[in-house]
Coordinates of C-alpha atoms in Angstrom, one line a residue:
X1 CA -0.3 16.5 -54.4
X2 CA 3.2 15.9 -53.1
X3 CA 4.9 19.2 -52.1
X4 CA 1.6 21.2 -52.1
X5 CA 0.8 23.4 -49.1
X6 CA -2.6 22.8 -47.6
X7 CA -4.7 23.9 -44.7
X8 CA -6.4 21.3 -42.6
X9 CA -9.4 21.7 -40.3
X10 CA -10.5 19.1 -37.7
X11 CA -10.2 17.7 -34.2
X12 CA -6.7 16.8 -33.3
X13 CA -6.3 13.7 -31.2
X14 CA -3.4 11.7 -29.8
X15 CA -2.8 7.9 -29.6
X16 CA 0.4 6.3 -28.3
X17 CA 2.3 9.5 -28.9
X18 CA 1.1 9.9 -32.5
X19 CA -1.2 12.8 -33.5
X20 CA -4.0 12.4 -36.0
X21 CA -7.2 14.0 -37.2
X22 CA -10.6 12.2 -37.9
X23 CA -12.1 13.1 -41.2
X24 CA -10.3 16.5 -41.6
X25 CA -11.5 19.2 -44.0
X26 CA -8.7 20.1 -46.5
X27 CA -8.3 23.5 -48.0
X28 CA -6.2 24.3 -51.0
X29 CA -3.1 26.4 -51.3
X30 CA -5.2 29.6 -51.9
X31 CA -6.6 29.4 -48.4
X32 CA -5.7 32.4 -46.3
X33 CA -5.3 30.1 -43.3
X34 CA -2.1 28.5 -44.6
X35 CA 1.0 29.3 -42.5
X36 CA -0.3 29.3 -39.0
X37 CA -2.6 27.4 -36.6
X38 CA -6.1 28.9 -36.2
X39 CA -7.6 28.2 -32.8
X40 CA -11.2 26.9 -32.6
X41 CA -12.8 27.6 -29.2
X42 CA -14.9 24.8 -27.8
X43 CA -18.4 25.9 -26.9
X44 CA -18.8 23.5 -24.0
X45 CA -16.0 25.4 -22.1
X46 CA -18.2 28.5 -22.0
X47 CA -21.3 27.7 -19.9
X48 CA -22.5 31.3 -19.9
X49 CA -23.4 31.4 -23.6
X50 CA -25.7 28.4 -23.5
X51 CA -28.7 30.7 -22.7
X52 CA -28.1 32.9 -25.8
X53 CA -29.5 30.5 -28.4
X54 CA -30.4 26.9 -29.0
X55 CA -28.4 27.1 -32.2
X56 CA -24.8 26.1 -31.7
X57 CA -23.9 28.0 -34.9
X58 CA -25.2 31.3 -33.4
X59 CA -23.6 30.6 -30.1
X60 CA -20.2 30.0 -31.8
X61 CA -20.6 33.3 -33.7
X62 CA -21.2 35.1 -30.4
X63 CA -18.3 33.3 -28.7
X64 CA -15.9 34.1 -31.6
X65 CA -17.1 37.8 -31.6
X66 CA -16.5 38.1 -27.9
X67 CA -13.0 36.6 -28.1
X68 CA -12.2 38.8 -31.1
X69 CA -13.3 41.9 -29.1
X70 CA -11.0 40.9 -26.3
X71 CA -8.1 40.3 -28.7
X72 CA -8.8 43.6 -30.4
X73 CA -8.7 45.4 -27.1
X74 CA -5.3 43.8 -26.2
X75 CA -3.9 44.0 -29.7
X76 CA -1.8 47.0 -28.8
X77 CA -1.9 46.5 -25.1
X78 CA -0.7 43.0 -24.4
X79 CA 1.5 44.3 -21.7
X80 CA -1.6 45.2 -19.7
X81 CA -2.1 41.5 -19.0
X82 CA -0.8 41.2 -15.4
X83 CA 1.5 38.2 -14.7
X84 CA 0.4 36.1 -11.7
X85 CA 3.5 33.9 -11.3
X86 CA 6.4 35.1 -9.1
X87 CA 9.0 37.0 -11.2
X88 CA 11.9 35.0 -9.7
X89 CA 10.2 31.8 -10.8
X90 CA 9.7 33.1 -14.4
X91 CA 13.4 34.0 -14.6
X92 CA 14.7 30.8 -13.0
X93 CA 12.8 28.7 -15.6
X94 CA 13.3 31.0 -18.5
X95 CA 9.5 31.5 -19.0
X96 CA 8.0 34.2 -21.3
X97 CA 5.6 36.7 -19.7
X98 CA 1.9 35.9 -19.7
X99 CA 1.1 38.7 -22.2
X100 CA 3.5 37.2 -24.7
X101 CA 2.2 33.7 -24.2
X102 CA -1.4 34.8 -24.7
X103 CA -0.5 36.7 -27.9
X104 CA 1.2 33.7 -29.4
X105 CA -1.7 31.3 -28.5
X106 CA -4.6 33.6 -29.5
X107 CA -3.2 36.0 -32.2
X108 CA -1.4 33.5 -34.3
X109 CA -2.0 35.2 -37.7
X110 CA 0.5 37.9 -36.7
X111 CA 3.2 35.3 -37.3
X112 CA 3.8 35.1 -41.0
X113 CA 6.8 32.7 -40.7
X114 CA 5.5 29.3 -39.6
X115 CA 8.9 28.1 -38.3
X116 CA 9.2 31.2 -36.1
X117 CA 5.6 30.6 -34.9
X118 CA 6.4 27.0 -34.1
X119 CA 9.3 28.0 -32.0
X120 CA 7.3 30.7 -30.2
X121 CA 4.4 28.3 -29.7
X122 CA 6.7 25.9 -27.9
X123 CA 7.7 28.8 -25.5
X124 CA 4.0 29.6 -24.9
X125 CA 3.1 26.0 -24.1
X126 CA 6.1 25.7 -21.7
X127 CA 4.9 28.9 -20.0
X128 CA 1.3 27.6 -19.5
X129 CA 2.6 24.1 -18.5
X130 CA 4.7 25.6 -15.7
X131 CA 1.9 27.9 -14.6
X132 CA -0.6 25.0 -14.4
X133 CA 1.7 22.8 -12.4
X134 CA 2.7 25.7 -10.1
X135 CA -1.0 26.5 -9.3
X136 CA -1.8 22.8 -8.7
X137 CA 1.2 22.2 -6.4
X138 CA 0.5 25.5 -4.6
X139 CA -3.0 24.1 -4.0
X140 CA -1.6 20.9 -2.5
X141 CA 0.7 22.8 -0.2
X142 CA -2.1 25.2 0.8
X143 CA -4.4 22.3 1.5
X144 CA -1.7 20.6 3.5
X145 CA -1.2 23.8 5.5
X146 CA -5.0 24.0 6.0
X147 CA -5.1 20.5 7.4
X148 CA -2.1 21.1 9.7
X149 CA -3.7 24.2 11.0
X150 CA -7.0 22.4 11.8
X151 CA -7.8 20.9 15.2
X152 CA -7.5 17.2 15.5
X153 CA -7.6 14.6 18.3
X154 CA -4.1 14.1 19.8
X155 CA -3.7 10.3 20.4
X156 CA -2.0 9.2 23.6
X157 CA -0.2 6.0 22.8
X158 CA 3.2 4.2 23.0
X159 CA 4.0 3.0 19.5
X160 CA 6.4 0.3 20.8
X161 CA 3.6 -1.1 23.0
X162 CA 1.1 -1.1 20.1
X163 CA 3.6 -3.0 18.0
X164 CA 4.1 -5.5 20.9
X165 CA 0.3 -5.9 21.3
X166 CA -0.2 -6.6 17.7
X167 CA 2.7 -9.0 17.5
X168 CA 1.4 -11.0 20.6
X169 CA -1.9 -11.6 18.8
X170 CA -0.6 -12.9 15.5
X171 CA 1.2 -16.1 14.7
X172 CA 3.9 -14.7 12.4
X173 CA 6.5 -11.9 12.8
X174 CA 5.7 -8.4 11.7
X175 CA 8.1 -7.1 9.0
X176 CA 10.4 -4.3 9.8
X177 CA 8.5 -2.2 7.2
X178 CA 5.2 -2.8 9.1
X179 CA 6.8 -1.8 12.4
X180 CA 8.2 1.3 10.8
X181 CA 4.9 2.3 9.2
X182 CA 3.0 1.7 12.5
X183 CA 5.4 3.9 14.4
X184 CA 5.3 6.6 11.7
X185 CA 1.5 6.7 11.8
X186 CA 1.1 6.7 15.6
X187 CA 3.8 9.4 16.0
X188 CA 1.9 11.5 13.5
X189 CA -1.4 10.9 15.3
X190 CA 0.1 12.1 18.6
X191 CA -0.1 15.6 17.3
X192 CA -3.1 17.9 17.9
X193 CA -3.0 18.5 14.1
X194 CA -4.8 15.9 12.0
X195 CA -2.7 13.3 10.2
X196 CA -3.0 13.0 6.4
X197 CA -0.9 10.0 5.3
X198 CA -0.7 7.6 2.4
X199 CA 0.3 4.0 3.1
X200 CA 1.4 2.3 0.0
X201 CA 2.7 -1.2 -0.4
X202 CA 2.8 -4.2 -2.7
X203 CA 0.1 -6.8 -2.8
X204 CA 0.3 -8.9 0.3
X205 CA 2.8 -6.6 2.1
X206 CA 0.5 -6.5 5.2
X207 CA -1.3 -3.1 4.9
X208 CA -4.4 -4.5 6.8
X209 CA -2.3 -5.2 10.0
X210 CA -0.9 -1.7 9.9
X211 CA -4.5 -0.4 9.6
X212 CA -5.5 -2.6 12.6
X213 CA -2.6 -1.3 14.7
X214 CA -3.5 2.3 13.8
X215 CA -7.2 1.6 14.7
X216 CA -6.1 0.0 18.0
X217 CA -4.2 3.2 19.1
X218 CA -7.3 5.3 18.3
X219 CA -10.0 3.2 20.0
X220 CA -7.8 2.9 23.1
X221 CA -8.2 6.7 23.3
X222 CA -12.0 6.4 23.4
X223 CA -12.4 7.5 19.8
X224 CA -14.1 6.0 16.8
X225 CA -12.6 4.6 13.5
X226 CA -14.3 4.5 10.1
X227 CA -12.8 2.2 7.4
X228 CA -14.2 2.8 3.9
X229 CA -13.6 0.3 1.1
X230 CA -14.8 0.2 -2.5
X231 CA -16.7 -3.2 -2.6
X232 CA -19.0 -5.2 -0.3
X233 CA -16.7 -8.3 -0.7
X234 CA -13.8 -6.2 0.7
X235 CA -15.9 -4.7 3.4
X236 CA -16.9 -8.2 4.6
X237 CA -13.3 -9.4 4.5
X238 CA -12.0 -6.3 6.5
X239 CA -14.8 -6.7 9.0
X240 CA -13.9 -10.4 9.5
X241 CA -10.2 -9.5 9.9
X242 CA -10.9 -6.8 12.4
X243 CA -13.3 -9.0 14.3
X244 CA -10.8 -11.8 14.4
X245 CA -8.0 -9.6 15.8
X246 CA -10.1 -7.6 18.3
X247 CA -11.9 -10.7 19.6
X248 CA -8.5 -11.9 21.0
X249 CA -7.7 -8.5 22.6
X250 CA -8.1 -8.1 26.4
X251 CA -10.6 -5.2 26.1
X252 CA -13.9 -5.6 24.2
X253 CA -14.4 -3.2 21.3
X254 CA -17.6 -3.1 19.2
X255 CA -17.2 -3.4 15.4
X256 CA -20.1 -2.8 12.9
X257 CA -20.4 -3.7 9.2
X258 CA -22.3 -1.1 7.2
X259 CA -22.9 -1.8 3.5
X260 CA -25.9 -1.3 1.1
X261 CA -27.2 -4.8 2.0
X262 CA -26.7 -4.5 5.8
X263 CA -29.8 -5.2 7.9
X264 CA -31.0 -2.7 10.6
X265 CA -29.1 0.2 9.1
X266 CA -31.0 2.7 11.3
X267 CA -30.0 0.8 14.4
X268 CA -26.4 0.8 13.4
X269 CA -26.6 4.6 12.7
X270 CA -28.0 5.1 16.1
X271 CA -25.3 3.1 17.9
X272 CA -22.5 4.9 15.9
X273 CA -23.9 8.3 16.7
X274 CA -24.1 7.4 20.4
X275 CA -20.6 6.2 20.4
X276 CA -21.5 2.5 21.1
X277 CA -19.6 1.4 18.0
X278 CA -15.9 1.8 18.1
X279 CA -15.0 0.7 14.5
X280 CA -17.4 1.0 11.5
X281 CA -16.3 -0.9 8.4
X282 CA -18.2 -0.2 5.3
X283 CA -18.7 0.9 1.7
X284 CA -20.4 4.0 0.4
X285 CA -23.0 3.4 3.0
X286 CA -20.7 5.2 5.4
X287 CA -21.4 8.4 3.3
X288 CA -25.1 8.5 4.1
X289 CA -26.4 11.8 5.4
X290 CA -28.2 10.1 8.2
X291 CA -24.9 8.8 9.6
X292 CA -23.1 10.9 12.2
X293 CA -20.2 9.8 14.5
X294 CA -19.9 10.6 18.1
X295 CA -16.1 11.1 18.2
X296 CA -14.5 10.1 14.9
X297 CA -10.8 9.9 15.4
X298 CA -9.5 8.1 12.3
X299 CA -10.7 7.6 8.8
X300 CA -9.0 4.8 6.8
X301 CA -9.7 4.7 3.0
X302 CA -8.7 1.5 1.2
X303 CA -7.8 1.8 -2.5
X304 CA -8.1 5.6 -2.3
X305 CA -8.1 6.3 -6.0
X306 CA -11.4 4.5 -6.3
X307 CA -13.1 7.2 -4.3
X308 CA -13.5 10.8 -5.5
X309 CA -12.3 13.8 -3.5
X310 CA -15.9 14.8 -2.7
X311 CA -16.8 11.3 -1.3
X312 CA -13.8 11.4 1.0
X313 CA -14.7 15.0 2.0
X314 CA -18.2 13.8 2.9
X315 CA -16.8 11.2 5.4
X316 CA -14.5 13.8 7.0
X317 CA -17.4 16.2 7.5
X318 CA -19.1 13.7 9.8
X319 CA -17.0 15.0 12.7
X320 CA -16.7 18.5 14.2
X321 CA -13.0 18.0 14.9
X322 CA -11.1 16.8 11.8
X323 CA -10.2 13.1 12.2
X324 CA -6.8 11.7 11.3
X325 CA -6.7 10.3 7.7
X326 CA -5.0 7.2 6.4
X327 CA -5.2 6.4 2.7
X328 CA -4.1 2.9 1.6
X329 CA -3.0 2.0 -1.9
X330 CA -1.9 -1.3 -3.4
X331 CA -0.3 0.4 -6.4
X332 CA 3.3 1.1 -5.3
X333 CA 4.8 4.0 -7.1
X334 CA 8.2 5.8 -6.7
X335 CA 8.2 8.3 -3.9
X336 CA 9.1 11.2 -6.2
X337 CA 6.1 10.6 -8.4
X338 CA 3.8 10.1 -5.4
X339 CA 4.9 13.4 -4.0
X340 CA 4.1 15.2 -7.2
X341 CA 0.6 13.8 -7.3
X342 CA -0.2 13.4 -3.6
X343 CA 2.0 16.3 -2.4
X344 CA -0.3 17.1 0.5
X345 CA 0.2 13.7 2.0
X346 CA 3.0 12.2 4.1
X347 CA 4.0 8.8 2.8
X348 CA 4.7 5.4 4.5
X349 CA 6.0 2.6 2.4
X350 CA 5.8 -1.2 3.0
X351 CA 8.7 -2.3 0.9
X352 CA 9.1 -5.8 2.5
X353 CA 7.0 -9.0 2.3
X354 CA 6.1 -11.2 5.3
X355 CA 8.7 -13.9 5.7
X356 CA 6.2 -16.8 5.4
X357 CA 5.1 -15.7 1.9
X358 CA 6.7 -17.5 -1.0
X359 CA 7.0 -15.8 -4.4
X360 CA 4.2 -17.0 -6.7
X361 CA 5.6 -19.1 -9.6
X362 CA 4.4 -17.6 -12.9
X363 CA 4.4 -19.1 -16.4
X364 CA 2.8 -18.3 -19.8
X365 CA 0.7 -21.1 -21.4
X366 CA -1.0 -21.2 -24.8
X367 CA -4.8 -21.6 -24.5
X368 CA -4.9 -23.2 -28.0
X369 CA -2.2 -25.8 -27.2
X370 CA -3.6 -29.3 -26.2
X371 CA -0.4 -30.0 -24.3
X372 CA -0.5 -26.8 -22.3
X373 CA -4.2 -27.3 -21.4
X374 CA -3.7 -30.9 -20.4
X375 CA -0.8 -29.7 -18.1
X376 CA -3.0 -27.0 -16.6
X377 CA -6.0 -29.3 -15.9
X378 CA -3.7 -31.9 -14.3
X379 CA -2.0 -29.2 -12.1
X380 CA -5.4 -27.9 -10.8
X381 CA -6.5 -31.5 -10.0
X382 CA -3.3 -32.1 -8.0
X383 CA -3.7 -28.8 -6.1
X384 CA -7.4 -29.6 -5.2
X385 CA -6.3 -33.0 -4.0
X386 CA -4.0 -31.2 -1.5
X387 CA -7.0 -29.2 -0.2
X388 CA -6.2 -26.1 -2.2
X389 CA -8.4 -23.9 -4.4
X390 CA -8.1 -22.2 -7.9
X391 CA -9.3 -19.0 -9.5
X392 CA -9.9 -18.8 -13.3
X393 CA -10.2 -15.2 -14.5
X394 CA -11.8 -13.9 -17.6
X395 CA -12.0 -10.3 -18.9
X396 CA -15.7 -10.3 -19.8
X397 CA -19.0 -11.8 -18.5
X398 CA -20.6 -12.5 -21.9
X399 CA -19.1 -13.1 -25.3
X400 CA -18.3 -9.8 -27.2
X401 CA -18.8 -9.5 -30.9
X402 CA -16.4 -6.5 -31.0
X403 CA -13.6 -8.3 -29.1
X404 CA -12.9 -11.9 -29.6
X405 CA -12.5 -12.7 -25.9
X406 CA -13.5 -15.7 -24.0
X407 CA -16.3 -14.9 -21.5
X408 CA -16.7 -16.1 -17.9
X409 CA -20.3 -17.2 -18.4
X410 CA -19.8 -19.6 -21.3
X411 CA -16.4 -20.8 -20.2
X412 CA -17.8 -21.6 -16.7
X413 CA -19.9 -24.4 -18.2
X414 CA -16.8 -25.9 -19.8
X415 CA -14.9 -25.9 -16.5
X416 CA -17.8 -27.4 -14.7
X417 CA -17.8 -30.2 -17.3
X418 CA -14.0 -30.7 -16.9
X419 CA -14.2 -30.9 -13.1
X420 CA -17.5 -32.8 -12.7
X421 CA -16.4 -34.2 -9.3
X422 CA -15.6 -30.8 -7.9
X423 CA -17.6 -27.7 -6.9
X424 CA -17.1 -24.9 -9.4
X425 CA -18.7 -21.4 -8.9
X426 CA -19.2 -18.4 -11.1
X427 CA -18.6 -14.8 -9.8
X428 CA -19.1 -11.6 -12.0
X429 CA -19.8 -7.9 -11.7
X430 CA -23.5 -8.1 -12.7
X431 CA -24.3 -9.8 -9.4
X432 CA -25.5 -7.5 -6.6
X433 CA -23.2 -7.0 -3.6
X434 CA -25.1 -9.4 -1.4
X435 CA -24.8 -12.2 -4.0
X436 CA -21.1 -11.6 -4.5
X437 CA -20.4 -11.6 -0.7
X438 CA -22.4 -14.8 -0.3
X439 CA -20.7 -16.5 -3.2
X440 CA -17.2 -15.6 -1.9
X441 CA -18.2 -17.1 1.5
X442 CA -19.3 -20.3 -0.3
X443 CA -16.0 -20.5 -2.2
X444 CA -14.0 -20.1 1.0
X445 CA -16.1 -22.7 2.8
X446 CA -16.9 -25.5 0.3
X447 CA -15.9 -24.9 -3.3
X448 CA -12.8 -25.8 -5.2
X449 CA -12.7 -23.5 -8.3
X450 CA -14.0 -20.0 -8.8
X451 CA -14.5 -18.8 -12.4
X452 CA -14.7 -15.0 -12.2
X453 CA -14.2 -11.7 -13.9
X454 CA -11.8 -9.1 -12.5
X455 CA -14.2 -8.3 -9.7
X456 CA -11.7 -10.2 -7.5
X457 CA -8.8 -7.9 -8.5
X458 CA -8.3 -6.1 -5.3
X459 CA -7.9 -7.4 -1.7
X460 CA -9.7 -10.8 -1.8
X461 CA -7.9 -13.0 0.7
X462 CA -8.5 -16.8 0.6
X463 CA -5.5 -18.6 2.1
X464 CA -6.3 -21.9 0.5
X465 CA -6.2 -20.4 -3.0
X466 CA -2.9 -21.5 -4.6
X467 CA -3.6 -21.3 -8.3
X468 CA -4.8 -18.4 -10.5
X469 CA -5.4 -18.9 -14.2
X470 CA -5.7 -15.5 -16.1
X471 CA -7.3 -16.0 -19.5
X472 CA -6.6 -13.5 -22.3
X473 CA -3.7 -12.2 -20.2
X474 CA -2.5 -10.0 -23.1
X475 CA -5.6 -7.8 -22.6
X476 CA -4.6 -6.7 -19.1
X477 CA -2.2 -4.0 -17.9
X478 CA 0.8 -5.1 -15.9
X479 CA -0.4 -3.6 -12.6
X480 CA -3.8 -5.4 -13.1
X481 CA -2.1 -8.7 -13.8
X482 CA 0.0 -8.2 -10.6
X483 CA -3.0 -7.4 -8.6
X484 CA -4.8 -10.5 -9.8
X485 CA -1.7 -12.7 -9.1
X486 CA -1.8 -11.3 -5.6
X487 CA -5.0 -13.2 -4.9
X488 CA -2.8 -16.3 -4.4
X489 CA 0.3 -16.8 -2.3
X490 CA -1.6 -15.5 0.8
X491 CA 0.0 -18.1 3.1
X492 CA 3.0 -20.3 3.3
X493 CA 1.7 -22.6 0.6
X494 CA 3.5 -22.9 -2.8
X495 CA 1.4 -20.9 -5.3
X496 CA 1.1 -20.5 -9.0
X497 CA -0.1 -18.0 -11.7
X498 CA -0.7 -19.1 -15.3
X499 CA -1.0 -16.4 -17.9
X500 CA -3.0 -17.8 -20.8
X501 CA -2.7 -16.4 -24.3
X502 CA -3.6 -17.5 -27.8
X503 CA -0.5 -18.2 -29.8
X504 CA -2.1 -17.3 -33.1
X505 CA -3.3 -13.9 -31.7
X506 CA 0.2 -13.0 -30.4
X507 CA 1.8 -13.9 -33.7
X508 CA -0.8 -11.9 -35.7
X509 CA -0.2 -8.7 -33.8
X510 CA 1.7 -5.8 -35.3
X511 CA 5.4 -5.9 -34.3
X512 CA 5.0 -2.9 -31.9
X513 CA 1.9 -4.3 -30.1
X514 CA 3.4 -7.8 -30.1
X515 CA 6.6 -6.5 -28.4
X516 CA 4.6 -4.5 -25.8
X517 CA 2.4 -7.6 -25.1
X518 CA 5.3 -10.0 -24.7
X519 CA 7.3 -7.5 -22.6
X520 CA 4.4 -7.3 -20.1
X521 CA 4.1 -11.1 -19.9
X522 CA 7.9 -11.5 -19.6
X523 CA 8.0 -9.0 -16.8
X524 CA 5.3 -10.9 -14.9
X525 CA 7.3 -14.2 -15.3
X526 CA 10.6 -12.5 -14.3
X527 CA 9.6 -10.7 -11.1
X528 CA 7.0 -10.7 -8.3
X529 CA 8.3 -7.3 -7.0
X530 CA 5.4 -4.9 -7.2
X531 CA 7.6 -1.8 -7.2
X532 CA 9.6 -3.2 -10.2
X533 CA 6.4 -4.1 -12.0
X534 CA 4.9 -0.7 -11.3
X535 CA 8.0 1.1 -12.7
X536 CA 7.7 -1.0 -15.9
X537 CA 4.0 -0.3 -16.1
X538 CA 4.7 3.4 -15.7
X539 CA 7.0 3.2 -18.7
X540 CA 4.4 1.3 -20.8
X541 CA 1.2 3.1 -19.9
X542 CA 2.1 6.2 -17.9
X543 CA 1.3 7.1 -14.3
X544 CA -2.2 8.5 -15.0
X545 CA -3.5 5.1 -16.3
X546 CA -1.6 3.1 -13.7
X547 CA -3.0 5.1 -10.8
X548 CA -6.5 5.4 -12.2
X549 CA -6.1 9.2 -12.3
X550 CA -6.5 9.8 -16.0
X551 CA -10.3 9.6 -15.7
X552 CA -10.3 11.6 -12.5
X553 CA -11.8 15.1 -12.9
X554 CA -9.6 16.4 -10.2
X555 CA -6.5 15.7 -12.2
X556 CA -7.7 17.1 -15.5
X557 CA -5.2 19.5 -16.9
X558 CA -5.0 21.6 -20.1
X559 CA -1.2 21.3 -20.4
X560 CA 0.2 18.9 -17.9
X561 CA 0.0 15.2 -18.8
X562 CA 0.0 12.6 -16.0
X563 CA 1.0 9.9 -18.5
X564 CA 4.3 11.6 -19.0
X565 CA 7.1 10.9 -16.5
X566 CA 8.9 14.2 -17.2
X567 CA 5.8 16.1 -16.3
X568 CA 5.5 14.2 -13.0
X569 CA 9.1 14.9 -12.2
X570 CA 8.5 18.6 -13.0
X571 CA 5.5 18.5 -10.5
X572 CA 7.8 17.3 -7.7
X573 CA 10.5 19.8 -8.6
X574 CA 8.2 22.8 -8.7
X575 CA 6.5 21.6 -5.5
X576 CA 9.9 21.5 -3.7
X577 CA 10.7 25.1 -5.0
X578 CA 7.4 26.9 -4.1
X579 CA 8.5 27.8 -0.5
X580 CA 11.3 29.9 -2.1
X581 CA 8.7 32.2 -3.6
X582 CA 6.3 32.4 -0.6
X583 CA 6.9 36.2 -0.3
X584 CA 5.9 36.7 -4.0
X585 CA 2.6 34.8 -3.8
X586 CA 0.0 37.5 -4.6
X587 CA -3.7 37.7 -3.7
X588 CA -4.6 37.2 -7.4
X589 CA -2.6 33.9 -7.6
X590 CA -4.2 32.6 -4.4
X591 CA -7.7 33.6 -5.7
X592 CA -7.0 31.6 -8.8
X593 CA -5.7 28.6 -6.8
X594 CA -8.7 28.6 -4.6
X595 CA -11.1 28.9 -7.5
X596 CA -9.5 26.1 -9.4
X597 CA -8.8 23.5 -6.7
X598 CA -9.8 24.5 -3.2
X599 CA -13.1 26.3 -3.7
X600 CA -12.7 28.1 -0.4
X601 CA -13.3 24.8 1.4
X602 CA -11.1 22.4 3.3
X603 CA -10.6 19.3 1.1
X604 CA -8.4 16.4 2.1
X605 CA -7.5 14.3 -0.9

């Protein structure tokens, strides 16, 4: 009843900033639990008690008894809990001691006044948030220091000469941002300490050429380069780009492609280990145990968030001397946020587009409007008549009963019918890597239209593609829409992006969802600037989702939330302050940092 005090038991979840419970148990006013929050300790967090009994009920009793015994011990001795954070840091940020924070979190029944408890709980949460971020950022700085104290291959190169060599072999001018990034990378690699650098830039900003220039400096020193990419299609594309560039170069360098469908893998392994291969381009096949490099001087990882820390570590361990490391990401984010998350990396930014690239013209069309569909079909026919190609993107392969989305498989047949005189192909994620690579090659060589799922989202480069149609555009995040749009406008040809939505669906959405959907689409129409789009996406979805880090085990926190901008700013701020407390970093704090993030092993993110 209204005004009645109740006690609620259940799993607390959060969605779009709102907290809720699924099927909670409700206790009446007579319940002794009313007035404070009673913690329920999750069994899965305590691996050790799994052996005690197959019954989860018995295990929970054991766990609660153990925790109660600890709490009883500390009941009158909370001050015995030793603080691990530097005292000056606690004072500067007005943080309560560890003992007090633990007491608030675990012995909540001692607070009879709920309002007082709520205020104290806020202080305890702040304390644990700052501690968690401090330890994470300390780990990043420690890891950076470990990398810098390791032995690497010092590269002997003249960065101006490398820029000149690259410029002489391409038909368009390098941007000032590309020249700056090349010089930063080569200057970094001249050190006997291994480079660990992030190269971030918008879609089409020319990261591949920067990677080629970096590789050129390394192979000129008689060292090998490994370029790892997430998909076979991308591996083929990078391999072709590297082959095309180095085939024009005065000295011959050997480049190998290594993917799951590569023939004669054992032969390629042998040539790489003997040093006969200068540049190895590949997918996860580069991580095979059988593969060892002769002198690995540089590792380039494209779309770095798609690989786990352990996978990148495996690649680094294929060389006795630590190679230089260049991470590439097509999701441009503000430097302050990047430093908080990737604080152990130096950062180079490509914030300028090649001069011959024209901004892609973007418009929203209604898929249930005969007029809009007639316009679209006519536009695609005109583009094909000029020798251009088109992508048509769907979110799913097959029809879904849960989500009323158009699917690539069924819609492909309709597009084939509409364009009977033209070659229409279908690409989707259920194809194996070899089929995808073969089909992309066929599209480049002889087809006019490619109907596809989002498998083409990253890095695909077909210069004749001038139109992309994104069906069910309201289902995609801003950054993903921008990545897809980046598949066109890869040359000096005028290019177009059409965002297709169902007018009835948009109108039927709740006001809040409708506003968010329309805001995304308007942002896409308004700008082609990836940094601006990324900032907007950060506001709408949060950095964790935008960067693909929310699902990453390495970034799982108890208190810190990567979807909150203020938490990310706090990460950068604490990271900048840590050197002030270097004399107060205790052995206990370093032990905890190693245990949580470093595991006594050199890991380069």
